[in-house]
Amino acid sequence: MIHSVIIFNTSGIPRLIKFYTPINQSAQAIVTKIYSLISIRSSGSCNFLEAPELDELLGPKYDIEKLRVVYRSYATLHFVFVVDSSESELGILDLIQVFVEALDRAFENVCELDLVFHFDEVHHILAEIIQGGLVLETNLDEIDSAVHQTASARKQSFAAANPLALGVGGVGPRSAGLQTPLGWLTGKLTGVGTR
Amino acid sequence: MATNMRGLTQFIADIRGARVRDLEEKRINKEMANIRKKFKDGNLDGYQKKKYVAKVLYTYILGYKVDVGHMEAVNLISSPKYSEKQIGYLAVTLLMHENSDFLRLVVNSIRKDLDENNEINNCLALHAIANVGGTEMAEALCEDVHRLLISPTSQSMVKKKAALTLLRLYRKHPNVIPAAEWALRIVAIMDDADLGVVLCVTTLVMALAQDHLEPYAVCYQKAVDRLYRLVVEHEYSATYAYYKVPSPWLQVKLLRLLQYYPPSDDPAIRMTLHQVLETIMNNSAEQSRNMQHNNAQRAVLFEAIGLAIHLDTNSPLVSTAAVLLARFISSKETNVRYLGLDTLAHLAARADSLEAIKMHQAHVILSLRDRDISVRRRALDLLYSMCDVDNSEVIVGELLQYLKVADYALREELVLKIAVLTEKYASSYRWYVDTILELISAAGDHVGDEVWYRVVQIITNTKTCKHMPPGLSSNGSSYVLGEYGHLIANEEGHSPIEQLQVLHTKSQFCTAPTRSLLLTTYIKWVNVFPEIKPQLINIFERYRHVLDSELQQRACEFYALASRDPPFPPRESALLSRLNKKHGATEDKRTWVHGGRDVNQDREATKAKRSLTVDKSTNGSIPSAGVSDVLSSLQGLDLSGPSNVTSPTSMASTVLSKPTIAPHVVVGANVDRWFEKLTYSNEGVLYEDVQIQVGIKSRYQGHIGQLAVYMGNKVSAPLTSFTTKVDVDDPEALSITFAKMPATTVAPRSQSQQILHVECKKVFTTPPIMTISFLAGSHQTIALRLPVVLTKFIEPVILGPLDFFERWRIIGGPPREAQSVFPINLTSGGELDRDKQQHVISGQKFSILPDVDPSTNNFVGAGVLHTSIDGKVGCLLRLEPNRDAKLCRITVRSTSEDVVGEVKKLIQKPLSADAAS
């Protein structure tokens, strides 16, 4: 079972925290600890880390089952999965890749800022891949279509309630796809719609 | 969505703009105060609630503790607008946990969303239960979740989530789920066309099957079949290929599931599985440039090796695997080295012989100095598992060397492992003591209490300790050590009382932990040296009043113990139990643990016991079956089951849980007539209803037979998830196997054929039960008796009158004779039905001997029963029908007492007036 999914950047700032089993400590303490373990490891290192140091941080039942940290780093982000021995380590490594590819499809060239401004959307995407600590779906097409389905339901319900709202429900390019607010922000600040 | 909430976007941007953490905290506190006020004032519309809850969530994700927004999240869940509902659910899954009081408030909203005819709302509700559901939700919602899982109208998306949600509820509250009762219906979904659904259902089955091996046994063949289709036949939708590997996650799950079962006895299944494993291993030979592809390929490979080890450590597959693994442990890729060592440890933990692994001992020892700590850990585990009497001195020596340079993070475990190995493989007492002393002096603080206690325990308990090396106490690296030396040298001029005095004067200068160890030593002396018991009790008495609470408690307990004089606890090792801690009740269990083969075998034994108790507890919910059900349910006892524990309790629990496993045999006049007819003919209909027809064709020769079973689909839709299994009452007496893995679909209006091989080993009385189940809208199960009866294995023999009478006389009367008189029907013309009688007798394979009996109405027959284990058994028969009395007398004589009753019954049944036909 997957016990937690955590994403933090190279400075240790969390971008996504999801625990599937109750924890003993504050989330911050756990992130700090994992960050301290991972940030010192070189890029050629094993992607799996057994961490007895983490046992006391995670819930009481963790001393029953040895947990492993499976992580993978992409650009400025570390994707960290804490799993028990019922999961295949390489399988989890593949799953991280699926998660990243799913994010990439949803945000088109995903970057850290997408995770910041669309933290809710990131959770919705994760929810289509992992449910309750178990792998739900690994097929990118399926994940993508499920994400789109909920996104359009959300838009419809929002548009129905806010017929005058900008950028949704209406026609034109703004309503198509997932618009990042960053475009809106940077557009305002610099006049260039780049990310 | 954040896009639509500018306040939120601004908030996020502000926090990002904060240069230092203090400013960030300030901004957050301000926002939280504002939100708290808004929530308190109330009167917020849905949009505002959504916006504030989203801000709370963002704060949570940054790692801050949040204590507002729970109630608003609860409200948002019941909002008619999806955008608000979605945020509400997100908040519930992030901010709440299973014991949260707020969850009580959402159960009704969740149920409403589950019942709604809108799958995206269904999905939200399922996802929430799967994340935070606890006991209460399990009780309230498990039926609804199950319904969504099995309903033929549920979409794949809903089925997947329902399967995993049900699993969550099972883990939280196993008793609420009638796992055995639902077994066949749930396993049937493993044949779903959507691999996403298959993955989720397999995950569910894996959890349920661990606790209910027998009811879920049919999942074994489903898993093998699916693997075969994925790996060998490449039958899958292209979107489920991950970098050209067909759903590696599903493959891994299936391979893991198979490791929870003992290897199958069915040759068809074994062969198919062998082919699958072989293909996987061959595939791994081709390396690709693509890292993701290699990863996925190896994920499957490592699990396949695990399964091969589980099936048979002596198989050629495992030899191939060992070669691959040896290559892996010197790979350039760290992940591969890591997994190679891990899997070798699995092999070491299971294999009969460690030779193949010992060949690489030098390399494994070298891996202790790998540059990655993860790999070092695996190397340590492997050395621990591969240690035996021959290499123990080398390995323990290496580990001791390594201890001096090892990472602090590794030391405690290392010490524990060295201590266990030293004790387990000690060739001499002296080596043990020397090693342990070296261990203690090298490890210092990393020696846990368990190790201390164990060492003291062993040294005090060893009788042959007359001459310990005198240098022992000077060798002493620690203070306490010297005291243990005294313990041993009890003969060397030190009377117990003198020892005590020496020891106790020193104790004044010791720290509290050392003193408690001393007290422990004293309590052991109470038994070893009864002569100083009064003094010891005196010491305990005094320590009862010290200030240190830990010491005080210990002293009190020891005082009580010493005054009562209990027997000394036997040698039992706390070390091993520390290393192999137990698992939670419904968690996925490991299929093996580190350590030698014996450790794993012990573990299996306790596991079997545990699973039985689990079974019993779930049986509480199953209505108890009547006496006759219990009797009939004895059929198929310990058939490929895990319950090789034959204690009375295990019998009881198997009997009780059985009715749900083997469904009741279909009854009815037609079914009986079809069956009975087939007992004396080789082909015909066995069963028929509006959907399906089952026909039989059979051939027998000697103790061997072949049965072709024809399944005809009479409707215009396919029968999917078609599953057949055969249960035999006594596998020692009768064996039935499928010639090959049966197909899982029967196309509309067509027939599928399955060949069964039958072998009669000993005399048997109960026909095998074939259970057919399939999905045709709903899930249906039909259990039928197969017309495989004892007389099928008789070969007719021709005897002359003299021979016949001589044998008849030699065999004699009861118990080697069975006789009865029974009513018969006459033909419409009022005559004896000679045709039928002849048909039945010769159909049951007796030769009819015409010249033996003087009365022409009577029949006399002879035959030889063939069995492969009990050999051949001669049978003689005499049938005397009486037209006027409408009665018939049957007499069977045989050299075997077991045979006569059964043969008489089988022949009499179709002839008697109350026959089904």
Short mmCIF file of C-alpha atoms in Angstrom, two decimals, chain A residues 23-187:
data_model
loop_
_atom_site.label_atom_id
_atom_site.label_comp_id
_atom_site.label_asym_id
_atom_site.label_seq_id
_atom_site.Cartn_x
_atom_site.Cartn_y
_atom_site.Cartn_z
CA ILE A 23 0.35 10.19 10.96
CA ASN A 24 1.84 10.84 14.38
CA GLN A 25 3.71 14.00 13.66
CA SER A 26 3.05 17.22 11.88
CA ALA A 27 3.24 16.97 8.14
CA GLN A 28 5.95 19.60 8.18
CA ALA A 29 8.20 17.43 10.34
CA ILE A 30 7.84 14.52 7.97
CA VAL A 31 8.55 16.61 4.91
CA THR A 32 11.61 18.10 6.57
CA LYS A 33 12.92 14.67 7.52
CA ILE A 34 12.40 13.15 4.09
CA TYR A 35 13.89 16.21 2.48
CA SER A 36 16.97 15.91 4.65
CA LEU A 37 17.36 12.27 3.65
CA ILE A 38 16.86 12.78 -0.05
CA SER A 39 18.49 16.09 -0.76
CA ILE A 40 21.93 14.74 0.14
CA ARG A 41 21.71 11.81 -2.23
CA SER A 42 23.48 12.05 -5.54
CA SER A 43 21.64 11.60 -8.80
CA GLY A 44 23.07 8.15 -9.51
CA SER A 45 21.78 6.79 -6.21
CA CYS A 46 19.19 4.17 -5.77
CA ASN A 47 15.64 5.48 -6.00
CA PHE A 48 14.67 3.44 -2.99
CA LEU A 49 15.48 4.37 0.52
CA GLU A 50 14.71 2.41 3.59
CA ALA A 51 14.34 4.80 6.42
CA PRO A 52 14.15 3.55 9.97
CA GLU A 53 14.53 7.18 10.94
CA LEU A 54 11.07 7.77 9.53
CA ASP A 55 9.39 5.05 11.51
CA GLU A 56 8.84 7.15 14.57
CA LEU A 57 7.50 10.02 12.52
CA LEU A 58 4.86 7.98 10.78
CA GLY A 59 2.00 6.31 12.61
CA PRO A 60 2.29 3.69 15.36
CA LYS A 61 1.65 0.77 13.08
CA TYR A 62 4.68 1.54 11.05
CA ASP A 63 7.05 -0.34 13.27
CA ILE A 64 5.15 -3.42 12.21
CA GLU A 65 5.91 -3.03 8.57
CA LYS A 66 9.11 -1.62 7.19
CA LEU A 67 8.38 1.34 4.99
CA ARG A 68 10.38 2.34 2.01
CA VAL A 69 10.69 5.66 0.36
CA VAL A 70 10.58 5.55 -3.42
CA TYR A 71 11.40 8.86 -5.00
CA ARG A 72 12.17 10.38 -8.32
CA SER A 73 13.36 13.86 -9.16
CA TYR A 74 12.25 15.98 -12.09
CA ALA A 75 13.80 19.39 -12.64
CA THR A 76 13.02 21.35 -9.49
CA LEU A 77 10.69 18.82 -7.95
CA HIS A 78 11.11 15.63 -5.92
CA PHE A 79 8.23 13.16 -6.10
CA VAL A 80 8.24 10.98 -3.01
CA PHE A 81 6.09 7.94 -2.34
CA VAL A 82 6.21 6.17 1.01
CA VAL A 83 5.18 2.55 0.51
CA ASP A 84 5.18 -0.74 2.37
CA SER A 85 6.53 -4.07 1.20
CA SER A 86 3.37 -5.09 -0.63
CA GLU A 87 4.28 -2.70 -3.42
CA SER A 88 6.87 -3.37 -6.07
CA GLU A 89 9.55 -0.70 -5.88
CA LEU A 90 10.00 -0.48 -9.62
CA GLY A 91 6.24 -0.47 -10.05
CA ILE A 92 6.04 2.61 -7.86
CA LEU A 93 8.82 4.22 -9.84
CA ASP A 94 6.76 3.64 -12.96
CA LEU A 95 3.72 5.03 -11.21
CA ILE A 96 5.54 8.26 -10.42
CA GLN A 97 6.31 8.53 -14.09
CA VAL A 98 2.62 8.02 -14.92
CA PHE A 99 1.67 10.71 -12.42
CA VAL A 100 4.12 13.15 -13.95
CA GLU A 101 2.96 12.35 -17.47
CA ALA A 102 -0.64 12.82 -16.39
CA LEU A 103 0.22 16.22 -14.92
CA ASP A 104 2.04 17.05 -18.10
CA ARG A 105 -0.99 16.25 -20.20
CA ALA A 106 -3.28 18.31 -18.02
CA PHE A 107 -1.03 21.36 -17.80
CA GLU A 108 0.91 21.01 -21.05
CA ASN A 109 4.54 21.16 -20.04
CA VAL A 110 3.92 21.07 -16.38
CA CYS A 111 6.15 23.14 -14.14
CA GLU A 112 6.33 23.86 -10.46
CA LEU A 113 4.09 26.91 -10.71
CA ASP A 114 1.26 24.81 -12.07
CA LEU A 115 1.36 22.75 -8.92
CA VAL A 116 1.30 25.92 -6.85
CA PHE A 117 -1.64 27.64 -8.46
CA HIS A 118 -3.60 24.53 -9.29
CA PHE A 119 -2.98 22.57 -6.13
CA ASP A 120 -6.60 21.43 -6.13
CA GLU A 121 -6.37 20.21 -9.69
CA VAL A 122 -3.21 18.29 -8.85
CA HIS A 123 -5.10 16.53 -6.10
CA HIS A 124 -7.92 15.71 -8.48
CA ILE A 125 -5.45 14.21 -10.93
CA LEU A 126 -3.77 12.22 -8.17
CA ALA A 127 -7.21 11.00 -7.14
CA GLU A 128 -7.64 9.43 -10.56
CA ILE A 129 -4.39 7.50 -10.16
CA ILE A 130 -4.34 6.54 -6.50
CA GLN A 131 -7.32 6.02 -4.27
CA GLY A 132 -6.98 5.33 -0.58
CA GLY A 133 -3.34 4.34 -1.02
CA LEU A 134 -3.99 1.86 -3.82
CA VAL A 135 -3.31 2.14 -7.50
CA LEU A 136 -6.56 3.00 -9.25
CA GLU A 137 -5.59 3.57 -12.84
CA THR A 138 -2.36 3.60 -14.78
CA ASN A 139 -3.62 4.17 -18.29
CA LEU A 140 -2.89 7.77 -19.25
CA ASP A 141 -5.83 8.02 -21.62
CA GLU A 142 -8.21 6.87 -18.92
CA ILE A 143 -6.73 9.20 -16.34
CA ASP A 144 -6.91 12.09 -18.75
CA SER A 145 -10.49 11.46 -19.71
CA ALA A 146 -11.56 11.12 -16.07
CA VAL A 147 -9.82 14.40 -15.26
CA HIS A 148 -11.52 16.11 -18.17
CA GLN A 149 -14.87 14.74 -17.20
CA THR A 150 -14.68 16.23 -13.73
CA ALA A 151 -13.24 19.46 -15.06
CA SER A 152 -16.10 19.94 -17.45
CA ALA A 153 -18.66 19.07 -14.76
CA ARG A 154 -17.06 21.67 -12.58
CA LYS A 155 -17.14 24.25 -15.31
CA GLN A 156 -20.72 23.59 -16.15
CA SER A 157 -21.85 23.91 -12.57
CA PHE A 158 -19.80 27.06 -12.14
CA ALA A 159 -21.01 28.60 -15.36
CA ALA A 160 -24.61 27.80 -14.50
CA ALA A 161 -24.23 29.74 -11.28
CA ASN A 162 -22.14 32.58 -12.70
CA PRO A 163 -23.40 33.30 -16.18
CA LEU A 164 -21.47 36.54 -16.30
CA ALA A 165 -18.17 35.19 -15.05
CA LEU A 166 -15.20 35.75 -17.28
CA GLY A 167 -13.30 32.93 -18.82
CA VAL A 168 -15.82 30.21 -18.29
CA GLY A 169 -19.02 29.03 -19.85
CA GLY A 170 -18.75 31.48 -22.67
CA VAL A 171 -17.30 31.03 -26.09
CA GLY A 172 -13.82 31.78 -27.27
CA PRO A 173 -10.35 30.53 -26.52
CA ARG A 174 -10.41 31.33 -22.80
CA SER A 175 -12.88 28.61 -22.02
CA ALA A 176 -10.89 25.93 -23.76
CA GLY A 177 -8.70 23.66 -21.74
CA LEU A 178 -7.23 24.49 -18.40
CA GLN A 179 -6.13 28.05 -18.27
CA THR A 180 -3.38 28.69 -15.78
CA PRO A 181 -3.83 31.77 -13.65
CA LEU A 182 -0.20 32.34 -14.13
CA GLY A 183 -0.96 33.35 -17.68
CA TRP A 184 -3.40 35.81 -16.26
CA LEU A 185 -0.92 37.04 -13.68
CA THR A 186 2.15 37.32 -15.84
CA GLY A 187 0.02 38.75 -18.58
#
